[in-house]
XYZ file of C-alpha atoms in Angstrom:
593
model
C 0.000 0.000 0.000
C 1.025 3.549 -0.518
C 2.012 5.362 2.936
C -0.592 8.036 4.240
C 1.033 11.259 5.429
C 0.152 11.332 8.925
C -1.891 14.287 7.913
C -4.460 11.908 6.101
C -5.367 10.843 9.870
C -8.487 12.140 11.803
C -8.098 11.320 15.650
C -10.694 9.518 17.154
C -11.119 8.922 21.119
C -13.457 7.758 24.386
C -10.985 9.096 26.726
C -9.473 5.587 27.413
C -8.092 5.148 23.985
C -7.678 5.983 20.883
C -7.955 5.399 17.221
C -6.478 6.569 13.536
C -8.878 7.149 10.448
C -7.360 8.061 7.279
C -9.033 9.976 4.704
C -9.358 6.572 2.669
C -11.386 5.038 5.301
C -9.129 2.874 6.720
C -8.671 2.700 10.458
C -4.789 2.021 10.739
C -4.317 3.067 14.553
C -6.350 1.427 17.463
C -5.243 0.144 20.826
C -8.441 -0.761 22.826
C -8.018 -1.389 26.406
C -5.788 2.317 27.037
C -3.964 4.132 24.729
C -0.585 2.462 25.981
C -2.412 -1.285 25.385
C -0.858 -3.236 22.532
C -2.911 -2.060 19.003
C -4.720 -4.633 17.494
C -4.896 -2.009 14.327
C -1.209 -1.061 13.311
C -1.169 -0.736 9.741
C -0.139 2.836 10.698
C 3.237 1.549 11.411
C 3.567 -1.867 8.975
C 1.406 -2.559 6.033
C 0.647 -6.125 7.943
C -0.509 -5.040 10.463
C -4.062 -4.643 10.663
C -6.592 -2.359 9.560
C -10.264 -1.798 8.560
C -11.657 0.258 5.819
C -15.088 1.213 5.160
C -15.431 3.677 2.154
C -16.146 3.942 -1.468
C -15.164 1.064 -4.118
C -13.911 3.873 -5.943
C -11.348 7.119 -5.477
C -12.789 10.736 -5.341
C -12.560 13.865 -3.728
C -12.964 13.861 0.153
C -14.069 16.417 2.830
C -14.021 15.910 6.294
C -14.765 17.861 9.455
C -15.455 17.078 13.336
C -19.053 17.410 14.442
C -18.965 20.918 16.589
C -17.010 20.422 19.767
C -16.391 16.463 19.651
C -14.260 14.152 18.430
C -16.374 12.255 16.261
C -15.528 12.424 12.388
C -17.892 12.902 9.604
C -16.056 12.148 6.263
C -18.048 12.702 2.499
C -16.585 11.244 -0.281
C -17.581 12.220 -3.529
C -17.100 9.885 -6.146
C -18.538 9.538 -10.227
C -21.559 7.606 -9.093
C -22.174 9.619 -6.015
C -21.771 10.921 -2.602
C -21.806 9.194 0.834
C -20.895 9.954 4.429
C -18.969 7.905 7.408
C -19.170 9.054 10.140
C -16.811 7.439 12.976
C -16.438 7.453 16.773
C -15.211 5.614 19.536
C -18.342 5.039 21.852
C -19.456 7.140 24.878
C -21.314 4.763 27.789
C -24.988 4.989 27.453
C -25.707 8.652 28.720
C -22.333 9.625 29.926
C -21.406 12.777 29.886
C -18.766 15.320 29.440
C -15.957 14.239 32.522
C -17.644 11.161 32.708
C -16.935 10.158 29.030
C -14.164 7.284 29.719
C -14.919 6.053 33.014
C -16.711 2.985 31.881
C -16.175 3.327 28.376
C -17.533 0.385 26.206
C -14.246 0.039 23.559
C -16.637 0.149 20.707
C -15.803 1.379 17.196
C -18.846 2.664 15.570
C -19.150 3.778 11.669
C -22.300 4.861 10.520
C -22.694 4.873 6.044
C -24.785 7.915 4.766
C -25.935 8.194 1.414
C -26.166 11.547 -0.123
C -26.950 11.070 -3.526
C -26.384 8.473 -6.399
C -25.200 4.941 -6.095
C -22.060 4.570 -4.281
C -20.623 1.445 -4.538
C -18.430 0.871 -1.146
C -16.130 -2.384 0.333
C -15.403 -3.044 3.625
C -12.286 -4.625 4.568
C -10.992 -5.823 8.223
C -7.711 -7.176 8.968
C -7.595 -7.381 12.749
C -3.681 -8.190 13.972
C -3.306 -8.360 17.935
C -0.470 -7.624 19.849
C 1.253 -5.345 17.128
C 1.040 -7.882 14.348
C 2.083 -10.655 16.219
C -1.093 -12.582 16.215
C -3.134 -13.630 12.756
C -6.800 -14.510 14.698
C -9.336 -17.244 14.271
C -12.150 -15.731 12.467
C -16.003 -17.307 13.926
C -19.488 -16.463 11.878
C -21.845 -15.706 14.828
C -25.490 -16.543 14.477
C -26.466 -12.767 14.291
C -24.309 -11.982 11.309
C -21.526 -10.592 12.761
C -17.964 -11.999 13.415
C -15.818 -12.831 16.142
C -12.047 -12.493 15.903
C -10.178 -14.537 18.855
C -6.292 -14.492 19.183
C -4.104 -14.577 22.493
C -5.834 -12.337 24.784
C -7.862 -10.312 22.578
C -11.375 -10.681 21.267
C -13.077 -8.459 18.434
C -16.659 -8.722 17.338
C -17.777 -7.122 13.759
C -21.173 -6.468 13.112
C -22.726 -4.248 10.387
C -25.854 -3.676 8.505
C -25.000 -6.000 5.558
C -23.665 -9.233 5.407
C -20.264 -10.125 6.283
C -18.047 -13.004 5.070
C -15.618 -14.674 6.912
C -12.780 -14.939 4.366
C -9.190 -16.670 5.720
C -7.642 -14.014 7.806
C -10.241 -11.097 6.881
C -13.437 -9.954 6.848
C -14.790 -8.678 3.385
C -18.098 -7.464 2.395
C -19.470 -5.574 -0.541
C -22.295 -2.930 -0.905
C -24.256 -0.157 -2.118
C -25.395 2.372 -0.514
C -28.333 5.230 -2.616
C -29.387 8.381 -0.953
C -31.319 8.590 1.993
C -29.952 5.273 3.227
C -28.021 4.798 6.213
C -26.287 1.571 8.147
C -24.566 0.905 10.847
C -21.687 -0.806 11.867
C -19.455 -1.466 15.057
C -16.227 -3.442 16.174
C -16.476 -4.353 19.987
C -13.560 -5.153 21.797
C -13.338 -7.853 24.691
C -10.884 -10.133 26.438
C -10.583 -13.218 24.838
C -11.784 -15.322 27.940
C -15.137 -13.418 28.391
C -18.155 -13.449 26.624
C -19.464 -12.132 23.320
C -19.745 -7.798 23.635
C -23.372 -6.825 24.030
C -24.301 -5.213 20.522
C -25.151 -1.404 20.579
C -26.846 0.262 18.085
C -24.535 2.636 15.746
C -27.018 4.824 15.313
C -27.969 5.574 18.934
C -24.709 4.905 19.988
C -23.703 7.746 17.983
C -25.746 10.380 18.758
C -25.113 9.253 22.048
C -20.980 9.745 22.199
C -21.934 13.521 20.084
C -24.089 14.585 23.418
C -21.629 13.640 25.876
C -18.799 15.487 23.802
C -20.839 18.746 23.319
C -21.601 18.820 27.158
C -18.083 19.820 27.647
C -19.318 23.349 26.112
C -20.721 23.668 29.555
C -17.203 23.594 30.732
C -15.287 25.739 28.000
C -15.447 29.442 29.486
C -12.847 31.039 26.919
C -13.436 34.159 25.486
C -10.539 35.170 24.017
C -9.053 35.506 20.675
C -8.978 32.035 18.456
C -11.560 31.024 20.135
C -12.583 27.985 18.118
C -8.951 26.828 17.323
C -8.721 27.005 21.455
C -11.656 25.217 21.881
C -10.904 22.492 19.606
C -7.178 21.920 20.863
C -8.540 21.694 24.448
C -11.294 18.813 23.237
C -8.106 17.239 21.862
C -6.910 17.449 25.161
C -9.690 16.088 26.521
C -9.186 13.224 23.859
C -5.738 12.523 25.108
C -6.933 12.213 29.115
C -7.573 8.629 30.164
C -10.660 9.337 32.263
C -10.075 6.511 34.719
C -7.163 7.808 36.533
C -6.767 11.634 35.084
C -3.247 11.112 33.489
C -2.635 12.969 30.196
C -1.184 11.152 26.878
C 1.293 12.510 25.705
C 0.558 11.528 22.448
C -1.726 8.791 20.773
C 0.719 6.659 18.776
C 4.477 5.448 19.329
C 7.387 5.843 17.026
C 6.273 7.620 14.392
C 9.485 9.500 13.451
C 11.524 12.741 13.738
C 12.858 12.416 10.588
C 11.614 10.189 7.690
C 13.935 7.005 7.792
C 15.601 7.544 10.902
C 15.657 6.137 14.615
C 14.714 9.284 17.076
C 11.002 7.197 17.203
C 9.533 6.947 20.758
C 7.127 5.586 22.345
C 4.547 8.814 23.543
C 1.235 6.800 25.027
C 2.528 7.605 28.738
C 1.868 10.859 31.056
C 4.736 12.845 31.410
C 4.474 15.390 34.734
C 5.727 17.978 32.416
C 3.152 17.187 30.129
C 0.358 16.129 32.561
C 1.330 20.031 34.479
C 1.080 22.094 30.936
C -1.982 20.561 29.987
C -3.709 21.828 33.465
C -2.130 25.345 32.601
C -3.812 25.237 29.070
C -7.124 23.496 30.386
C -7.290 26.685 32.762
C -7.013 29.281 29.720
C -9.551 27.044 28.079
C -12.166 25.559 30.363
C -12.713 25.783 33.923
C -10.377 22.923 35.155
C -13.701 21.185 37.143
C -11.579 18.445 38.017
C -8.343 19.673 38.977
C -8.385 17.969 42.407
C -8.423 14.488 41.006
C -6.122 15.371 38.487
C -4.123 16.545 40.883
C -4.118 13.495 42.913
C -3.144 11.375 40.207
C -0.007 13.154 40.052
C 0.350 12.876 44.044
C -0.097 8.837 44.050
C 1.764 8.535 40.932
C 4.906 10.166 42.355
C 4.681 8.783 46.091
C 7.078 10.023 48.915
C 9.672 11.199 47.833
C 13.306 9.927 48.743
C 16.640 10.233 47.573
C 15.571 9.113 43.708
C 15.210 11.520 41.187
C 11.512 12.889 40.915
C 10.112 10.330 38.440
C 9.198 11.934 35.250
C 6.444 9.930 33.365
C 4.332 6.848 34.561
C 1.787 4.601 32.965
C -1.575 5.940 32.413
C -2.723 4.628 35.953
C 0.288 5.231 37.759
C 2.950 2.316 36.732
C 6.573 3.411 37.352
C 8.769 0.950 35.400
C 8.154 1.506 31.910
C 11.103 -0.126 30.057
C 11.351 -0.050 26.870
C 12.231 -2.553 23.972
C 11.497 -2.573 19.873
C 9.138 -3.954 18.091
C 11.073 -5.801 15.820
C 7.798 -7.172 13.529
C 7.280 -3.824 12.720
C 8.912 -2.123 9.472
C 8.019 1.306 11.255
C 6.331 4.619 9.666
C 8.712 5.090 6.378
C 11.069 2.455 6.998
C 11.447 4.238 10.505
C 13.444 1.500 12.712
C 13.251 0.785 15.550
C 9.224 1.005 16.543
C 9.609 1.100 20.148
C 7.371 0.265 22.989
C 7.770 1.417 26.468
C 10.099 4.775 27.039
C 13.474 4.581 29.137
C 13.626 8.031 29.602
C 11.622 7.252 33.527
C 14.865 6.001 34.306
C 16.282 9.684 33.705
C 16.794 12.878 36.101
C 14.915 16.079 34.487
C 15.083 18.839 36.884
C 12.724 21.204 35.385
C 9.293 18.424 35.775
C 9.197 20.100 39.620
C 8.794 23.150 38.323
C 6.246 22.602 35.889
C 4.193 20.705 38.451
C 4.379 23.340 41.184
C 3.742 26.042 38.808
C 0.300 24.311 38.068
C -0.849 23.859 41.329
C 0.022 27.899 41.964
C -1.950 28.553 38.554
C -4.804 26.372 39.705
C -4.716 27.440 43.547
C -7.895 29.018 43.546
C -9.834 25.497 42.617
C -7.568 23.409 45.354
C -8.530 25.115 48.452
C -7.093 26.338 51.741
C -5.195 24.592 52.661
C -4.127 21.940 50.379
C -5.109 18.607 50.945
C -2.660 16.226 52.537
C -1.828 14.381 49.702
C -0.925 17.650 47.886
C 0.709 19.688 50.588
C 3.117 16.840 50.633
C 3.660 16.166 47.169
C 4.708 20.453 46.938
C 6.941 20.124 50.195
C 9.001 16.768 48.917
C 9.435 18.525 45.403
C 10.627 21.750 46.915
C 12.680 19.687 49.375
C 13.748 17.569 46.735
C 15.204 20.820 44.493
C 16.914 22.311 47.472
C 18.993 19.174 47.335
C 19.519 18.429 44.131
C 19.801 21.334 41.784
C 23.250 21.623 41.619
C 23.496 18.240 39.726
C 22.945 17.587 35.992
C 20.570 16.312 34.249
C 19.072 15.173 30.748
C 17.143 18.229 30.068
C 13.730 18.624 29.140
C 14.478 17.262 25.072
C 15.266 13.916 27.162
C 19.287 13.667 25.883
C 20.605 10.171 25.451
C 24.145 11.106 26.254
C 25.950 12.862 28.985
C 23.996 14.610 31.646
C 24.745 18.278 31.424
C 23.769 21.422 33.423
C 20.746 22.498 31.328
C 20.011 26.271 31.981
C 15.797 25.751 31.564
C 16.338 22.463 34.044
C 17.670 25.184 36.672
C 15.580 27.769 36.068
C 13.074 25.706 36.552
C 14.116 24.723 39.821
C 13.991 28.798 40.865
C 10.113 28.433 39.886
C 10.085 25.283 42.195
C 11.322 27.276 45.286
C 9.836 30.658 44.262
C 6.564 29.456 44.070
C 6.592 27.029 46.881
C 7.579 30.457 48.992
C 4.353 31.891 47.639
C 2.474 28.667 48.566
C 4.147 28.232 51.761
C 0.647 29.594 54.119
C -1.205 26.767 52.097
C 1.087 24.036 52.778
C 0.868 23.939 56.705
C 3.746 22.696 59.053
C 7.181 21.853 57.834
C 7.802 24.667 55.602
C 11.559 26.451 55.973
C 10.903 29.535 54.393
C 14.097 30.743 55.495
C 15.945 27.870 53.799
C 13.688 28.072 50.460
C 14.133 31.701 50.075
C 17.909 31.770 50.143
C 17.782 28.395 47.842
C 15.585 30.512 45.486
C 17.967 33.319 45.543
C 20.873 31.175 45.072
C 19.781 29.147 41.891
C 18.539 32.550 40.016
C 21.996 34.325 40.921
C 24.004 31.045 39.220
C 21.229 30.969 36.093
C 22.181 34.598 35.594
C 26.162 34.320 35.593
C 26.664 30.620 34.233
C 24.216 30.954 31.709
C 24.546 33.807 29.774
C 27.303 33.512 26.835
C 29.261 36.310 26.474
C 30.511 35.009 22.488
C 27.322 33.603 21.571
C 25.554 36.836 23.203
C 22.690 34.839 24.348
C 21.754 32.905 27.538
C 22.725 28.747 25.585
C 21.268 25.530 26.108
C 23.829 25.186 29.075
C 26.296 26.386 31.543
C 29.470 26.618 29.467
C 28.082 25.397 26.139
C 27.884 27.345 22.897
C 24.995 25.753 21.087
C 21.888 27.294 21.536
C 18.792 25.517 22.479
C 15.064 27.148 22.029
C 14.002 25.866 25.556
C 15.672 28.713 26.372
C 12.087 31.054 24.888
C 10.486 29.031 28.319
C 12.333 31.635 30.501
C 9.900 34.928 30.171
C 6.833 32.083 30.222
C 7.373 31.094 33.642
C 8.346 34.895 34.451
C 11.951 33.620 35.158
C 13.301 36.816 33.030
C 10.861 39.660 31.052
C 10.857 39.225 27.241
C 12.446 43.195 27.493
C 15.310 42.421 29.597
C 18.257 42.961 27.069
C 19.828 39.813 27.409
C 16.444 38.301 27.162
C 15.907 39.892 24.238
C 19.244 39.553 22.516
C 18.651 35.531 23.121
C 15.150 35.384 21.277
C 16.644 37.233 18.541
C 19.314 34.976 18.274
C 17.000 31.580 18.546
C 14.764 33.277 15.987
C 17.701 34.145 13.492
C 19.860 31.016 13.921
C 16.732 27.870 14.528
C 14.081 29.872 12.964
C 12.462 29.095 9.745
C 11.130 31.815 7.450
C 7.823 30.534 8.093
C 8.190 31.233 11.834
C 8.783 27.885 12.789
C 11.825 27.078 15.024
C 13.829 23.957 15.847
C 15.113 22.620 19.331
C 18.985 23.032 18.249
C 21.183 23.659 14.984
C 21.056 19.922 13.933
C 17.302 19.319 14.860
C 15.522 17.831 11.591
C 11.866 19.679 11.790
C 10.535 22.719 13.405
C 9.597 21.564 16.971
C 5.415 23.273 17.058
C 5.931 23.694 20.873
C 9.027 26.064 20.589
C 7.563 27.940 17.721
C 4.199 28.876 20.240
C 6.554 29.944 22.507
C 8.525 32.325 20.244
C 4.842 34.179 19.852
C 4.717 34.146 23.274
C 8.035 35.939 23.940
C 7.538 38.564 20.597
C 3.708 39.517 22.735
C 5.923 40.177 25.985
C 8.368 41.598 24.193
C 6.328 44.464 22.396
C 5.650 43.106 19.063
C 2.123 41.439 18.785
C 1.738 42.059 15.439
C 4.598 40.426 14.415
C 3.938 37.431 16.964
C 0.358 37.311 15.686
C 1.863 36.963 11.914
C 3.772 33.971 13.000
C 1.614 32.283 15.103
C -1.175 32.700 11.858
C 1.593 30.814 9.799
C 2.585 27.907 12.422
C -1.469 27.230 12.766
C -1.533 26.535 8.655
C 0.476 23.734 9.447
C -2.213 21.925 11.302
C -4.084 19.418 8.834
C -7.369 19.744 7.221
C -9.095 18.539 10.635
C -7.006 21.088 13.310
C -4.893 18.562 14.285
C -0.983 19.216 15.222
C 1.887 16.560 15.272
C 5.009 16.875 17.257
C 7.057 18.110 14.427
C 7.096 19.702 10.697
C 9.296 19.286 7.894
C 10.638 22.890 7.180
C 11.425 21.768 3.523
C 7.828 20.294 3.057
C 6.084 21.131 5.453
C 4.957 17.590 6.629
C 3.841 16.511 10.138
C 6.882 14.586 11.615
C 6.376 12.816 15.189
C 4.081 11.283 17.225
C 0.517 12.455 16.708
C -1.957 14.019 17.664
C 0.705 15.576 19.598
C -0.434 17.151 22.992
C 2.028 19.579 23.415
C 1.892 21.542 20.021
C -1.910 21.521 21.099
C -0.593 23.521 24.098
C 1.273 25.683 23.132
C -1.300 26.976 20.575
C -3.753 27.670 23.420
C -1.172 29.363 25.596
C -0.373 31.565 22.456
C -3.532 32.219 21.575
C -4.232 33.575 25.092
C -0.798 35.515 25.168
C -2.175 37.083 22.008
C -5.608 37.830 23.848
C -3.760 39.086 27.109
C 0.093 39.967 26.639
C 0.424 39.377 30.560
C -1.336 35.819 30.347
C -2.917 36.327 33.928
């Protein structure tokens, strides 16, 4: 088969996983228990394995759009002998809800067929392939027309509105569908050893997963500029968030690559605390965070006490610590994109700037956590704070997660002065056991050595870190987190020199010098620093230019090609989604309070 761009995909989710549609029809992307849960659709990453398309026998022209304010996909293709819809979703439970989309989600792919006008001759094809490809299932007839697909611990049942054929390893059916007419189809997902999925209606089950989307409008409060670019990153956000314990995806897919060909492909299906702490900052610009107690305490029982081990930077999406990684070595990968890797070693690393990020989202969110914290929380913020005091003299990987030497990143430390300054400012919410003395002169400490080791008298810019020459656009995160003002002239001699040396014409901007693609995150911040830095009109120029690179749908990958202009990285990608809402704010109010 010919390779989709990853921006043929349309991102489908019930808050405990997700799923891939391409503009073809073909669903090449689903892991059904959790997003991190082996895919039993992975054409997305090897032709072999597994997919199922539902769309027109024959090419044509193709339009597609999200119903307002969900995540369920309508696509029309238009074709000689006519027009017809599909429209796809991943089931809400029977009269969920808004938050409570995900809790007890079914796992239930549902497609309903539209005709518009004509004839439309269409095919459906299924391929199921457990476990990454491993597993080539038993295909079973079942008495109501459907089929059952059993392999190792994974059972899928097809039904559909026509009749479906059992034929070797695939399911195959043929049909027409003339205007006016509509059927339904659905793939339910079990464990092997249980029984057969209680059938739902497509139809209902439909209109059912649209109303609990569209009650999060109840929640989205934003009134600023951008306003339905916001709204729809922050459902995608929503789509990323496994309901069941609060953590936030990272992405939805593993190793799709950096650069075309190459081996910087990771695995993205876990919760990062950096992550998991910007998404609360972005859900506050966008929504009222309702639920940023729980969320909250996900973080709290993810982390633990705290002892003399680094602060662990990602977990499993309910919590799991050890999340080692290996390859996939079935898998051809995205391209020819060796290895495909499952799992991430990077929890293994020290990152000193995740405390930061973390503290700086419970001061952002303060208002919504009470006074004083809960116990859980007041001790998370003290063992962090305690745990920076101690620690951030040491290096560390950085927040781009190196894979060589640890070095002394400059964000990593400045991050720890947003640790200790804002646990000072939290200090009469956090009860007994807080040394203010100790914190403040910590504080003081870590922003006098940011100041003098960081700044680069030859390169004339504060550099990636201490002693280094090479700069690094993590540096733009400094006026964000109010570490320095955009106007301060050193400040603003370094975002000239990021924009002019990793810059891109089209205002996109790469990590470093040798980065491959214009990292989306980076390039939201470089908005953010022109707003603070007196040019909003310029800032608003670029950030209009990085938003055309979002695909036909308003999704954002990791990544874009600067040559091309391609999506590269995992995707939907949860922090390009953002930074675009941070911008867009910054744009709205310049002092983002």
């Amino acid at each position: 088969m010919d390779r989709p761009a990853i921006s043929d995909y349309g991102f489908l989710s019930d808050c405990r996983s997700g799923a891939l549609v391409g503009r073809d029809g073909s669903v090449d992307w689903w892991c059904p228990d959790r997003f991190d849960a082996p895919a039993v659709l992975g054409r997305l990453l090897d032709a072999r394995a597994g997919h199922w398309r539902l769309g027109p026998t024959a090419p044509g022209r193709v339009e597609r759009e999200y119903l307002p304010d969900t995540l369920v996909l309508r696509t029309v293709h238009h074709t000689a002998a006519g027009s017809v819809a599909v429209t796809d979703a991943l089931a809400a439970e029977p009269g969920a809800r808004a938050h409570e989309l995900g809790l007890n989600s079914p796992a239930v792919l549902v497609r309903v067929v539209e005709g518009l006008t004509g004839r439309v001759p269409m095919c459906l094809d299924f391929a199921p392939r457990p476990e990454y490809g491993l597993l080539t299932p038993y295909l079973r007839e079942l008495p109501d027309g459907g089929v059952r697909a059993e392999a190792g611990p994974v059972a899928l049942v097809l039904r559909g509105g026509v009749p479906l054929r059992a034929d070797g390893h695939r399911v195959s059916a043929g049909f027409a569908v003339t205007a006016g007419q509509r059927l339904g189809f659905d793939l339910a997902y079990a464990p092997a050893y249980g029984g057969v999925p209680a059938r739902l209606d497509p139809v209902a089950a439909l209109a059912d997963t649209v109303a609990a989307w569209q009650a999060f409008r109840e929640t989205h409060r934003y009134h600023g500029r951008y306003a339905g670019q916001v709204r729809h990153s922050a459902t995608v956000l929503q789509g990323l968030t496994y309901a069941r314990s609060g953590a936030v995806a990272a992405a939805l897919t593993t190793s799709l690559p950096e650069r075309l060909g190459g081996d910087r492909n990771y695995d993205y299906r876990y919760s990062w605390l950096r992550d998991f702490a910007m998404t609360l900052h972005a859900l506050w610009v966008a929504a009222c965070p309702d639920e940023a107690s729980r969320l909250f305490a996900w973080a709290a029982r993810s982390i633990g006490r705290l002892g003399d081990a680094p602060v662990p930077i990602l977990f499993g999406l309910e919590g799991e610590r050890d999340l080692a990684e290996h390859d996939c070595v079935q898998l051809r990968g995205y391209a020819g994109s060796r290895p495909v890797r499952i799992g991430n070693d990077a929890w293994r690393q020290r990152q000193l700037d995740v405390s930061g990020e973390v503290v700086s989202a419970v001061w952002r969110l303060r208002d919504y956590l009470g006074e004083p914290l809960d116990e859980e929380l007041r001790e998370m913020v003290v063992g962090l704070t305690e745990q920076v005091a101690a620690t951030w003299r040491l290096p560390d990987r950085g927040m781009w997660e190196a894979r060589d030497d640890e070095r002394h990143y400059l964000t990593s430390k400045a991050l720890c002065w947003v640790t200790m300054d804002l646990a000072v400012k939290l200090a009469p919410r956090l009860g007994g056991g807080v040394d203010l003395p100790r914190w403040t002169a910590v504080r003081d400490e870590i922003r006098a050595t940011v100041l003098e080791r960081g700044w680069n008298e030859r390169v004339g810019a504060y550099t990636g870190a201490f002693g280094s020459d090479e700069l690094d656009a993590s540096v733009l995160f400094l006026p964000v987190v109010r570490f320095l003002p955009a106007t301060d002239p050193r400040m603003r001699a370094t975002i000239a020199a990021v924009e002019r040396e990793l810059g891109t014409p089209d205002g996109l901007v790469r990590r470093w010098a040798t980065d491959p693609g214009g990292f989306l995150l980076c390039s939201f911040w470089l908005v953010e620093c022109l707003v603070m830095a007196g040019e909003p009109a310029r800032a608003e120029a670029i950030f209009e230019r990085v938003l055309g690179y979002a695909n036909d749908v308003g999704l954002l990958a990791e990544q874009v090609d600067p040559t091309t202009g391609a999506p590269l990285g995992n995707f939907p990608q949860a922090l390009s989604h953002i930074g675009l809402i941070n911008a867009a704010w910054r744009l709205t109010d310049p002092t983002g309070g």
